[in-house]
Amino acid sequence: MQTTIEKSAGMGAVLLDGVTTFRVWAPNADKVYVTGDFNNWQETDFALEAEENGYWAGASADAQEGDEYKYIIHNGEQKLFRNDPYAFEMTNSNGNSIIRSLDFEWNDEAFEIDDWNKLVIYELHVGTFNRKDPDRVGTFEDVIEKLPYLQELGINCIELLPVAEFAGGISWGYNPAQPFAVETDYGGPDGFAKLVNEAHQHGIAVIMDVVYNHFGPSDVDLWQFDGWSDNEKGGIYFYNDHRSTTPWGDTRPDYGRPEVRQYLRDNALMWIEKYHCDGLRMDATSYIRYEGGGLGADTAIDEGNQMMRDINQELQAKYPKVLTIAEDLKGDEFVTNGIAYGGIGYGAQWDMHFVHPVREVLQNTSDDGRDLQKIVDALEYTYSGNVFKRVVYTESHDEVANGKARVPEEIQPGDAESEFAKRRAILGMVLTLTAPGIPMLFQGQEFIEDEYFQDTEALDWDKHDRHQGIAQLLGDIIRLRTGALEGANGLNGQHLQIIHFNTETKVLAYKRGGAEEEQVLVILNFRNQDYTDYGIGIDTHKNWKLRINADWKGYDEALSDLEVRDLVKEERETDGKPFTGVFNIPSYGALIYTVSKTEG
């Protein structure tokens, strides 16, 4: 039974007061019908009416929640069965659309993402993070099972690789077939909403990875959606000239079309409003900004910049706590500059100036060849005048695949659990968690996972049993970072001071925190040599108390038995300071000190 069209219903299949309004953009269609369970899949029973600007709409009291459906688009002699671009659920990526209202029962009203300067992000892939059955991928329920573990570790934010419906059941997720639908094999819309709700109950924010630089390329009903295309390209949703080309397929969206920009804007808002996500990480934004991803003399895509700017501006106005992160990897602060200052307005961006030099130094096989200046530069780099405009990390899904391995595996191929591999990997994690920026870990990094990341291989939780002491170490540092352990809020501030930098000994020391903050002293040894009574210049009035010795044997039997103590202070000049702090520093050691409440 057809009924009155709800003009304000929006796009897709919108169920309101027992009536479903269907609206689709098909500017080149001659006729559009809806067929589905509700009309026994009759092909001409339910015709949509043409609206302005190529939109078609109709309403039915028969179509209800859970019904499967498709659009039938007529263009000349063509009769095209198409899934709804706005479908919230699919039977599978190549199946049928399902009417969904996304009205979930939430009890997370009291939750709010921590301030960005206190975040510690844990990137995970739903299909492999806690996959227990070799015959099926991991699910949202499997992730929920590990939320208490992540909470105990101190993680306050998880970043999920994309969960939009993709071809098949095994994928990284960067091949979205239906951008508004949630991957069926992971648990669909209900499973994802439950995960977000449960994460919030555990004090953990959720950032969703979204892919707007290309679609598919397989199982994409958006391709030549209404039968029109030019140059045998993708039709109304895609560029139909050379700009369509990306490294992942000929499917770059046409950001020049207002309807396509609206489609991507609506998608971004869906994750925040319908699923209560706390942020978005946007994949490969340089391929939205440039035709060739910003390599060499590349041509800018101005409308791509405008699309991202519009999304960021609307999110900032409506939801100021929402964090948007760009995976741009071009080191361009234009990405994070404020919109009022001509930038795109992202809250933060993944920092190439940290991950690449830090991994290079850690993986160098020669201590003498280890260039500490690269570490100093990585620590000091900032975007847009704010140290928390960058995400710092040594492992991500990209950095541990595509020919690159986990840090300990790169350090000692085939023997990632060796003493040297573990100690230098720990060095990198301590550096990440104490550096200025928003730190990020990749799943399993905290227990020395050494496998290349593959969407077919489950994370090896047996390694956690062997290396739970290292996970405890990471947890201790994370709790200092987030403020769960008091005395180190300087890690949440803008201040960084390099106080010791010795290219011969390969010892680096830096201080976090300004005069009004709880200052933190970090000492890192990038050489395989213990140092006893090592002198570092310090302020006269500071008594530094040892908080974490990352080489303590209590964390791992392979670590050092060198005695490490609180500050011993001598009245002699070092590093231009009148007093010298005398420290024992283990080989490849990492020490974290905070100021004693009783200063002398």
Coordinates of C-alpha atoms in Angstrom, one line a residue:
M1 CA 0.0 0.0 0.0
Q2 CA 1.5 3.3 -1.1
T3 CA 1.0 6.4 1.0
T4 CA 2.1 10.0 1.3
I5 CA 5.7 10.7 0.8
E6 CA 7.5 12.1 3.8
K7 CA 9.5 15.1 2.4
S8 CA 11.8 15.4 5.4
A9 CA 12.5 11.7 5.7
G10 CA 16.0 11.9 4.2
M11 CA 17.7 9.4 2.0
G12 CA 17.4 5.6 1.7
A13 CA 14.7 3.6 3.4
V14 CA 13.4 5.7 6.4
L15 CA 10.8 4.0 8.7
L16 CA 8.6 6.4 10.6
D17 CA 5.2 5.8 12.3
G18 CA 4.8 2.5 10.4
V19 CA 5.5 4.0 7.0
T20 CA 8.7 3.5 5.0
T21 CA 9.8 6.4 2.8
F22 CA 12.2 5.4 0.0
R23 CA 14.4 8.1 -1.6
V24 CA 17.2 7.6 -4.1
W25 CA 19.3 9.8 -6.3
A26 CA 19.2 8.6 -9.9
P27 CA 19.3 11.6 -12.2
N28 CA 19.5 9.6 -15.5
A29 CA 16.7 7.2 -14.7
D30 CA 13.5 7.2 -16.7
K31 CA 11.6 5.2 -14.1
V32 CA 12.5 3.8 -10.6
Y33 CA 10.6 1.0 -8.7
V34 CA 11.2 -0.6 -5.4
T35 CA 10.8 -4.4 -5.1
G36 CA 11.2 -6.5 -2.0
D37 CA 9.7 -8.9 0.6
F38 CA 6.8 -6.4 1.2
N39 CA 5.4 -6.7 -2.3
N40 CA 6.5 -10.2 -3.2
W41 CA 9.3 -8.9 -5.3
Q42 CA 6.9 -7.5 -7.9
E43 CA 9.0 -5.4 -10.4
T44 CA 6.4 -2.7 -11.3
D45 CA 4.1 -2.7 -8.2
F46 CA 5.7 0.2 -6.4
A47 CA 6.9 3.2 -8.6
L48 CA 8.8 6.1 -7.1
E49 CA 7.9 9.7 -8.1
A50 CA 10.4 12.0 -9.7
E51 CA 11.5 14.9 -7.5
E52 CA 13.8 17.8 -8.2
N53 CA 17.5 17.4 -9.1
G54 CA 17.3 13.7 -10.0
Y55 CA 15.8 12.4 -6.8
W56 CA 13.0 9.8 -6.7
A57 CA 10.8 9.0 -3.7
G58 CA 7.8 7.0 -2.6
A59 CA 6.3 5.7 0.6
S60 CA 4.7 2.4 1.6
A61 CA 2.9 1.2 4.7
D62 CA 3.7 -2.4 3.7
A63 CA 7.5 -2.1 3.9
Q64 CA 8.6 -2.7 7.4
E65 CA 11.7 -3.3 9.5
G66 CA 13.7 -6.3 8.4
D67 CA 12.3 -6.5 4.9
E68 CA 14.8 -7.0 2.1
Y69 CA 14.5 -4.8 -1.0
K70 CA 16.2 -3.4 -4.1
Y71 CA 15.6 -0.5 -6.5
I72 CA 14.9 -1.2 -10.1
I73 CA 16.2 1.6 -12.3
H74 CA 15.1 1.9 -15.9
N75 CA 17.4 3.9 -18.3
G76 CA 16.3 3.4 -21.9
E77 CA 16.6 -0.3 -22.6
Q78 CA 18.6 -0.9 -19.4
K79 CA 16.8 -2.4 -16.3
L80 CA 19.2 -2.3 -13.3
F81 CA 18.6 -4.0 -10.0
R82 CA 20.5 -1.8 -7.4
N83 CA 21.0 -1.9 -3.7
D84 CA 20.2 1.2 -1.8
P85 CA 23.4 3.4 -1.5
Y86 CA 22.1 4.3 2.0
A87 CA 21.2 0.8 3.2
F88 CA 22.1 0.4 6.9
E89 CA 22.2 -3.4 6.5
M90 CA 22.8 -6.0 3.8
T91 CA 22.2 -9.7 3.5
N92 CA 25.8 -9.7 2.2
S93 CA 27.9 -7.4 0.0
N94 CA 26.4 -8.8 -3.1
G95 CA 22.9 -9.5 -1.7
N96 CA 19.9 -7.4 -0.8
S97 CA 19.4 -4.2 1.2
I98 CA 17.5 -4.5 4.5
I99 CA 15.2 -1.9 6.0
R100 CA 16.7 -0.8 9.3
S101 CA 15.8 2.0 11.7
L102 CA 19.0 1.9 13.8
D103 CA 17.0 2.6 16.9
F104 CA 19.2 0.9 19.6
E105 CA 18.9 0.9 23.3
W106 CA 21.8 2.9 24.7
N107 CA 23.0 3.4 28.3
D108 CA 26.1 5.4 27.5
E109 CA 24.7 8.8 28.2
A110 CA 27.3 9.5 30.9
F111 CA 30.3 8.7 28.7
E112 CA 32.5 11.3 27.1
I113 CA 35.8 10.7 25.3
D114 CA 38.8 11.8 27.3
D115 CA 40.5 15.0 26.4
W116 CA 42.7 14.4 23.4
N117 CA 45.9 15.0 25.3
K118 CA 45.1 12.0 27.6
L119 CA 44.2 9.6 24.9
V120 CA 46.0 6.3 24.2
I121 CA 44.7 4.7 21.1
Y122 CA 44.7 1.0 20.4
E123 CA 44.2 0.1 16.7
L124 CA 42.5 -3.2 16.1
H125 CA 41.0 -5.3 13.3
V126 CA 37.7 -6.9 14.3
G127 CA 38.3 -10.0 12.0
T128 CA 41.6 -11.0 13.6
F129 CA 41.8 -9.3 17.1
N130 CA 40.1 -12.1 19.0
R131 CA 39.4 -14.7 16.3
K132 CA 38.9 -18.1 17.9
D133 CA 37.4 -20.2 15.2
P134 CA 39.5 -20.9 12.0
D135 CA 36.2 -21.3 10.1
R136 CA 34.9 -17.8 10.8
V137 CA 36.3 -14.3 11.3
G138 CA 36.3 -12.5 14.6
T139 CA 33.2 -10.6 15.5
F140 CA 32.1 -7.6 17.5
E141 CA 31.2 -10.0 20.3
D142 CA 34.7 -11.3 20.3
V143 CA 36.0 -7.7 20.7
I144 CA 33.6 -7.1 23.6
E145 CA 35.0 -10.2 25.3
K146 CA 38.4 -8.4 25.4
L147 CA 37.2 -5.0 26.6
P148 CA 38.0 -5.8 30.3
Y149 CA 41.6 -6.7 29.1
L150 CA 41.9 -3.4 27.3
Q151 CA 40.5 -1.5 30.2
E152 CA 43.0 -3.1 32.6
L153 CA 45.8 -2.3 30.1
G154 CA 44.7 1.4 30.5
I155 CA 43.5 1.9 27.0
N156 CA 40.9 4.6 26.7
C157 CA 40.3 4.6 23.0
I158 CA 40.1 1.9 20.3
E159 CA 40.3 2.6 16.6
L160 CA 38.7 0.0 14.4
L161 CA 39.8 -0.8 10.9
P162 CA 36.8 -0.2 8.6
V163 CA 33.7 -2.2 9.3
A164 CA 31.5 -1.0 6.4
E165 CA 30.2 -3.9 4.3
F166 CA 32.9 -5.3 2.1
A167 CA 33.2 -8.1 -0.5
G168 CA 33.4 -11.5 1.2
G169 CA 34.0 -12.0 4.9
I170 CA 37.8 -11.6 5.1
S171 CA 39.3 -8.2 4.4
W172 CA 41.2 -5.4 6.0
G173 CA 38.1 -3.4 5.4
Y174 CA 39.6 -0.8 3.0
N175 CA 37.3 -2.0 0.1
P176 CA 33.9 -0.7 1.1
A177 CA 31.1 -2.1 -1.0
Q178 CA 28.2 -0.5 0.9
P179 CA 29.5 2.4 3.0
F180 CA 26.4 2.8 5.2
A181 CA 26.0 -0.9 6.0
V182 CA 28.0 -2.7 8.8
E183 CA 29.8 -5.9 7.8
T184 CA 27.4 -8.8 8.2
D185 CA 30.1 -11.4 9.1
Y186 CA 31.3 -9.1 12.0
G187 CA 27.8 -9.0 13.5
G188 CA 26.0 -6.3 11.5
P189 CA 24.5 -3.1 12.9
D190 CA 23.3 -4.6 16.2
G191 CA 26.6 -6.1 16.9
F192 CA 28.5 -2.9 16.3
A193 CA 26.1 -0.8 18.4
K194 CA 26.5 -3.3 21.2
L195 CA 30.3 -3.0 20.9
V196 CA 30.2 0.8 21.1
N197 CA 27.8 0.7 24.0
E198 CA 29.9 -1.8 25.9
A199 CA 33.2 0.0 25.2
H200 CA 31.7 3.1 26.7
Q201 CA 30.7 1.2 29.8
H202 CA 34.4 0.3 30.1
G203 CA 35.5 3.9 29.7
I204 CA 36.8 3.3 26.2
A205 CA 36.0 5.6 23.3
V206 CA 35.6 4.3 19.7
I207 CA 37.1 5.8 16.6
M208 CA 35.8 4.5 13.3
D209 CA 38.1 4.2 10.3
V210 CA 36.3 5.4 7.1
V211 CA 37.3 5.2 3.5
Y212 CA 36.3 8.1 1.3
N213 CA 39.2 8.1 -1.2
H214 CA 37.8 5.2 -3.2
F215 CA 35.0 2.6 -3.0
G216 CA 35.2 -1.1 -3.6
P217 CA 36.4 -1.9 -6.2
S218 CA 34.3 -5.1 -6.1
D219 CA 30.6 -5.6 -5.3
V220 CA 30.0 -1.9 -5.7
D221 CA 26.4 -1.2 -6.8
L222 CA 27.3 2.5 -7.0
W223 CA 29.2 1.7 -10.2
Q224 CA 27.2 3.1 -13.1
F225 CA 24.3 3.3 -10.6
D226 CA 21.6 4.7 -12.8
G227 CA 23.0 3.4 -16.1
W228 CA 24.9 6.6 -17.2
S229 CA 28.7 6.8 -17.4
D230 CA 31.2 8.6 -19.5
N231 CA 34.5 7.1 -20.9
E232 CA 33.3 3.7 -19.6
K233 CA 33.9 5.0 -16.1
G234 CA 31.8 4.7 -12.9
G235 CA 28.9 7.0 -13.5
I236 CA 27.2 9.5 -11.2
Y237 CA 29.1 8.6 -7.9
F238 CA 32.6 8.7 -9.5
Y239 CA 34.8 10.9 -11.6
N240 CA 34.4 9.9 -15.2
D241 CA 37.8 11.1 -16.4
H242 CA 41.5 10.5 -15.4
R243 CA 40.7 11.7 -11.8
S244 CA 38.9 8.4 -11.2
T245 CA 42.2 6.5 -10.9
T246 CA 43.5 5.5 -7.5
P247 CA 46.0 2.8 -6.4
W248 CA 43.0 0.7 -5.2
G249 CA 40.7 0.9 -8.3
D250 CA 39.1 3.3 -10.8
T251 CA 36.6 4.4 -8.1
R252 CA 37.5 7.8 -6.7
P253 CA 34.2 9.6 -5.7
D254 CA 33.4 12.7 -7.7
Y255 CA 33.8 15.3 -4.9
G256 CA 32.7 18.0 -7.4
R257 CA 29.1 16.8 -7.3
P258 CA 27.1 18.2 -4.4
E259 CA 25.2 15.0 -4.1
V260 CA 28.3 12.9 -3.7
R261 CA 29.7 15.3 -1.1
Q262 CA 26.4 15.0 0.7
Y263 CA 26.6 11.2 0.6
L264 CA 30.0 11.2 2.3
R265 CA 28.9 13.9 4.8
D266 CA 25.8 11.8 5.7
N267 CA 28.0 8.7 6.1
A268 CA 30.4 10.6 8.5
L269 CA 27.4 11.8 10.6
M270 CA 25.9 8.3 10.7
W271 CA 28.9 6.9 12.6
I272 CA 28.7 9.7 15.2
E273 CA 24.9 10.1 15.5
K274 CA 23.5 6.6 14.9
Y275 CA 26.4 4.6 16.4
H276 CA 27.7 7.0 19.0
C277 CA 31.3 6.8 17.8
D278 CA 33.7 9.3 19.3
G279 CA 35.7 10.1 16.3
L280 CA 36.7 9.2 12.7
R281 CA 40.0 8.2 11.2
M282 CA 39.9 9.0 7.5
D283 CA 41.9 6.8 5.2
A284 CA 44.5 8.0 2.7
T285 CA 43.3 11.6 2.7
S286 CA 46.2 12.6 0.4
Y287 CA 44.3 10.8 -2.3
I288 CA 41.3 13.0 -1.6
R289 CA 43.5 16.1 -1.8
Y290 CA 45.6 15.2 -4.8
E291 CA 45.0 13.2 -8.0
G292 CA 48.2 11.2 -7.4
G293 CA 48.3 11.3 -3.6
G294 CA 50.6 14.3 -3.4
L295 CA 53.7 12.8 -5.0
G296 CA 55.9 15.1 -7.0
A297 CA 54.2 17.8 -9.1
D298 CA 50.7 16.6 -8.4
T299 CA 47.4 18.2 -9.2
A300 CA 45.3 19.2 -6.3
I301 CA 41.6 18.2 -6.0
D302 CA 40.1 21.4 -4.5
E303 CA 36.6 20.0 -4.1
G304 CA 38.1 17.1 -2.1
N305 CA 39.6 19.5 0.3
Q306 CA 36.3 21.3 0.5
M307 CA 34.4 18.1 1.2
M308 CA 36.7 17.2 4.1
R309 CA 36.6 20.8 5.4
D310 CA 32.8 20.8 5.4
I311 CA 32.6 17.5 7.3
N312 CA 35.1 18.7 9.9
Q313 CA 33.4 22.1 10.3
E314 CA 30.0 20.5 10.9
L315 CA 31.3 17.9 13.3
Q316 CA 33.2 20.6 15.3
A317 CA 30.1 22.8 15.5
K318 CA 27.8 20.0 16.6
Y319 CA 30.1 17.7 18.5
P320 CA 33.2 19.6 19.7
K321 CA 34.6 16.5 21.5
V322 CA 34.6 14.3 18.4
L323 CA 38.1 13.7 17.1
T324 CA 38.8 13.5 13.4
I325 CA 42.2 12.0 12.4
A326 CA 43.7 12.1 8.9
E327 CA 45.9 9.4 7.6
D328 CA 47.6 11.8 5.2
L329 CA 51.3 10.9 5.7
K330 CA 52.6 13.9 3.8
G331 CA 53.7 15.9 6.8
D332 CA 51.5 18.8 5.8
E333 CA 50.1 21.0 8.6
F334 CA 47.5 22.3 6.2
V335 CA 45.6 19.1 7.1
T336 CA 45.4 20.0 10.8
N337 CA 45.4 23.8 10.5
G338 CA 42.1 25.3 11.6
I339 CA 39.4 26.1 9.1
A340 CA 39.5 29.7 10.0
Y341 CA 43.2 29.8 9.1
G342 CA 42.6 28.1 5.7
G343 CA 43.3 24.5 6.7
I344 CA 41.1 21.4 6.5
G345 CA 40.5 21.3 10.2
Y346 CA 41.4 17.7 11.3
G347 CA 41.9 17.3 15.0
A348 CA 45.1 15.3 14.4
Q349 CA 47.0 13.4 11.7
W350 CA 49.2 10.3 11.6
D351 CA 52.8 11.5 11.8
M352 CA 55.2 10.3 9.2
H353 CA 57.9 12.4 10.9
F354 CA 57.7 10.0 13.9
V355 CA 57.1 6.5 12.7
H356 CA 59.6 6.3 9.9
P357 CA 62.7 7.7 11.6
V358 CA 62.0 6.0 14.9
R359 CA 61.6 2.6 13.2
E360 CA 64.8 3.2 11.2
V361 CA 66.8 4.0 14.4
L362 CA 65.4 1.0 16.3
Q363 CA 66.0 -1.4 13.4
N364 CA 69.6 -0.3 12.6
T365 CA 71.8 -3.3 13.3
S366 CA 74.7 -1.1 14.4
D367 CA 74.8 0.9 17.6
D368 CA 77.4 3.3 16.2
G369 CA 75.1 3.9 13.2
R370 CA 72.1 4.8 15.3
D371 CA 71.4 8.4 14.6
L372 CA 69.9 10.0 17.8
Q373 CA 69.3 13.3 15.9
K374 CA 66.5 11.5 14.1
I375 CA 64.9 10.7 17.5
V376 CA 65.3 14.3 18.7
D377 CA 63.7 15.5 15.5
A378 CA 60.8 13.0 15.8
L379 CA 60.2 14.2 19.4
E380 CA 60.2 17.9 18.5
Y381 CA 58.1 17.8 15.4
T382 CA 54.7 19.5 15.7
Y383 CA 51.7 20.4 13.5
S384 CA 49.7 23.5 13.6
G385 CA 51.3 24.7 16.8
N386 CA 49.9 21.9 19.0
V387 CA 51.8 18.7 19.9
F388 CA 48.5 16.8 20.1
K389 CA 47.7 17.5 16.5
R390 CA 49.7 14.3 15.6
V391 CA 49.3 10.6 16.3
V392 CA 52.6 8.9 17.1
Y393 CA 53.3 5.2 16.7
T394 CA 55.8 2.6 15.6
E395 CA 53.3 0.0 14.5
S396 CA 50.0 0.3 12.6
H397 CA 48.2 -2.0 10.2
D398 CA 50.2 -0.4 7.3
E399 CA 53.5 -0.5 9.1
V400 CA 53.3 -4.3 9.9
A401 CA 52.3 -5.5 6.4
N402 CA 53.0 -4.9 2.7
G403 CA 56.5 -6.1 3.1
K404 CA 57.1 -4.6 6.5
A405 CA 57.0 -6.5 9.8
R406 CA 56.5 -5.9 13.4
V407 CA 59.3 -3.9 15.1
P408 CA 60.8 -6.9 17.0
E409 CA 60.7 -9.0 13.8
E410 CA 62.4 -6.3 11.8
I411 CA 65.1 -6.0 14.5
Q412 CA 65.9 -9.7 14.5
P413 CA 64.2 -11.5 11.7
G414 CA 63.1 -15.0 12.7
D415 CA 63.9 -14.4 16.4
A416 CA 61.5 -11.6 17.4
E417 CA 61.4 -12.9 21.0
S418 CA 65.1 -12.6 21.5
E419 CA 66.6 -10.3 24.1
F420 CA 67.8 -7.7 21.7
A421 CA 64.5 -7.6 19.7
K422 CA 62.4 -7.3 22.8
R423 CA 64.5 -4.6 24.5
R424 CA 64.7 -2.4 21.4
A425 CA 60.9 -2.9 20.7
I426 CA 60.2 -1.8 24.3
L427 CA 62.5 1.2 23.8
G428 CA 60.2 2.2 20.9
M429 CA 57.0 1.7 22.9
V430 CA 58.3 3.8 25.8
L431 CA 59.3 6.5 23.4
T432 CA 55.8 6.5 21.8
L433 CA 54.0 6.6 25.1
T434 CA 56.1 9.5 26.5
A435 CA 56.5 11.6 23.4
P436 CA 54.5 14.7 22.7
G437 CA 51.5 13.6 20.6
I438 CA 48.6 11.2 20.8
P439 CA 50.2 7.7 21.2
M440 CA 48.8 4.7 19.3
L441 CA 49.5 1.0 19.7
F442 CA 48.6 -1.8 17.2
Q443 CA 46.9 -4.9 18.4
G444 CA 49.3 -7.3 20.1
Q445 CA 52.2 -4.9 20.2
E446 CA 52.0 -4.9 24.0
F447 CA 53.0 -8.6 24.0
I448 CA 55.5 -8.6 21.2
E449 CA 53.3 -10.0 18.5
D450 CA 55.7 -10.7 15.6
E451 CA 53.5 -11.9 12.8
Y452 CA 53.0 -9.8 9.7
F453 CA 49.5 -8.4 9.8
Q454 CA 47.2 -10.6 7.6
D455 CA 43.4 -10.5 7.6
T456 CA 43.5 -14.4 7.5
E457 CA 45.6 -14.8 10.6
A458 CA 44.3 -14.5 14.2
L459 CA 46.2 -12.5 16.7
D460 CA 48.4 -14.9 18.7
W461 CA 47.1 -14.6 22.3
D462 CA 49.5 -17.3 23.4
K463 CA 52.2 -14.7 23.1
H464 CA 50.4 -12.7 25.8
D465 CA 50.8 -15.6 28.2
R466 CA 54.5 -15.6 27.5
H467 CA 54.9 -11.9 27.6
Q468 CA 52.3 -10.7 30.0
G469 CA 55.0 -8.9 32.0
I470 CA 55.7 -6.7 29.0
A471 CA 52.0 -6.0 28.7
Q472 CA 52.1 -5.1 32.4
L473 CA 55.0 -2.7 31.7
L474 CA 53.0 -1.0 28.9
G475 CA 50.0 -0.8 31.2
D476 CA 52.1 0.9 33.9
I477 CA 53.3 3.5 31.4
I478 CA 49.8 4.0 29.9
R479 CA 48.3 4.6 33.3
L480 CA 50.9 7.3 34.0
R481 CA 50.1 8.8 30.6
T482 CA 46.4 8.9 31.1
G483 CA 46.5 10.1 34.7
A484 CA 45.2 6.9 36.2
L485 CA 48.5 6.9 38.2
E486 CA 49.1 10.4 39.6
G487 CA 52.3 12.5 39.4
A488 CA 52.9 12.6 35.7
N489 CA 50.5 15.1 34.1
G490 CA 53.4 16.7 32.3
L491 CA 53.0 13.9 29.8
N492 CA 49.6 15.6 28.9
G493 CA 51.2 19.0 28.3
Q494 CA 52.8 20.8 25.4
H495 CA 56.2 21.1 26.9
L496 CA 59.3 19.1 25.8
Q497 CA 62.9 19.8 26.7
I498 CA 65.8 17.8 25.5
I499 CA 68.2 17.9 28.5
H500 CA 70.8 15.4 27.4
F501 CA 71.8 14.2 24.0
N502 CA 75.1 12.2 23.6
T503 CA 75.9 10.9 20.1
E504 CA 78.7 8.7 21.5
T505 CA 77.0 7.0 24.4
K506 CA 73.7 7.0 22.5
V507 CA 71.9 8.2 25.7
L508 CA 69.0 10.6 25.3
A509 CA 67.1 12.3 28.1
Y510 CA 64.1 14.6 27.8
K511 CA 61.7 16.3 30.2
R512 CA 58.0 16.6 29.7
G513 CA 55.9 19.2 31.5
G514 CA 56.1 23.0 32.2
A515 CA 56.7 24.8 35.4
E516 CA 53.1 24.4 36.6
E517 CA 52.9 20.7 35.7
E518 CA 54.0 17.4 37.3
Q519 CA 57.3 17.0 35.3
V520 CA 58.5 13.7 33.9
L521 CA 62.1 12.8 33.1
V522 CA 62.6 10.1 30.5
I523 CA 66.1 8.5 29.9
L524 CA 66.6 6.3 26.9
N525 CA 69.8 4.3 26.1
F526 CA 70.1 3.3 22.4
R527 CA 73.3 1.3 22.9
N528 CA 73.9 -2.2 24.1
Q529 CA 75.9 -1.1 27.0
D530 CA 75.1 -0.7 30.7
Y531 CA 76.1 2.6 32.2
T532 CA 76.8 3.1 35.9
D533 CA 77.1 6.5 37.6
Y534 CA 76.1 8.2 34.4
G535 CA 75.9 12.0 34.7
I536 CA 73.0 14.0 33.4
G537 CA 72.6 17.7 34.2
I538 CA 69.5 18.5 36.3
D539 CA 67.7 21.4 38.0
T540 CA 69.0 22.1 41.4
H541 CA 65.7 21.9 43.2
K542 CA 64.3 18.7 41.7
N543 CA 64.4 15.3 43.4
W544 CA 63.6 12.7 40.8
K545 CA 62.0 9.5 41.9
L546 CA 62.1 6.4 39.8
R547 CA 58.6 5.4 38.6
I548 CA 59.3 2.9 35.8
N549 CA 62.4 0.9 34.9
A550 CA 61.4 -0.7 31.6
D551 CA 64.3 -3.2 31.9
W552 CA 63.3 -4.5 35.3
K553 CA 63.5 -8.3 35.4
G554 CA 60.1 -8.4 37.0
Y555 CA 58.7 -7.5 33.6
D556 CA 60.7 -10.1 31.7
E557 CA 63.5 -12.5 32.7
A558 CA 65.5 -11.5 29.6
L559 CA 65.8 -7.9 30.9
S560 CA 68.5 -6.4 33.0
D561 CA 69.5 -7.1 36.6
L562 CA 71.4 -3.8 36.8
E563 CA 70.3 -2.0 40.0
V564 CA 68.5 1.2 39.1
R565 CA 67.7 3.7 41.8
D566 CA 66.2 7.1 42.6
L567 CA 68.1 10.2 41.8
V568 CA 71.6 10.7 43.3
K569 CA 72.5 14.4 43.0
E570 CA 76.0 15.8 43.0
E571 CA 77.1 19.4 43.0
R572 CA 79.1 19.4 39.7
E573 CA 78.3 20.8 36.3
T574 CA 76.9 18.6 33.5
D575 CA 75.0 19.7 30.4
G576 CA 75.3 23.3 31.4
K577 CA 73.6 22.7 34.7
P578 CA 75.2 23.3 38.1
F579 CA 74.0 19.9 39.5
T580 CA 74.5 16.4 38.1
G581 CA 72.0 13.6 38.4
V582 CA 73.9 10.3 38.7
F583 CA 72.0 7.3 37.1
N584 CA 72.5 3.6 36.4
I585 CA 71.1 3.0 32.9
P586 CA 70.7 -0.5 31.5
S587 CA 71.7 -1.3 28.0
Y588 CA 68.8 -0.5 25.6
G589 CA 67.2 0.8 28.8
A590 CA 64.3 3.2 29.3
L591 CA 63.8 4.9 32.6
I592 CA 60.9 7.2 33.7
Y593 CA 61.2 9.5 36.7
T594 CA 58.8 11.9 38.3
V595 CA 59.4 14.6 40.9
S596 CA 59.3 13.5 44.5
K597 CA 56.6 15.3 46.5
T598 CA 59.4 16.2 48.9
E599 CA 61.7 18.4 47.0
G600 CA 65.2 19.3 48.2

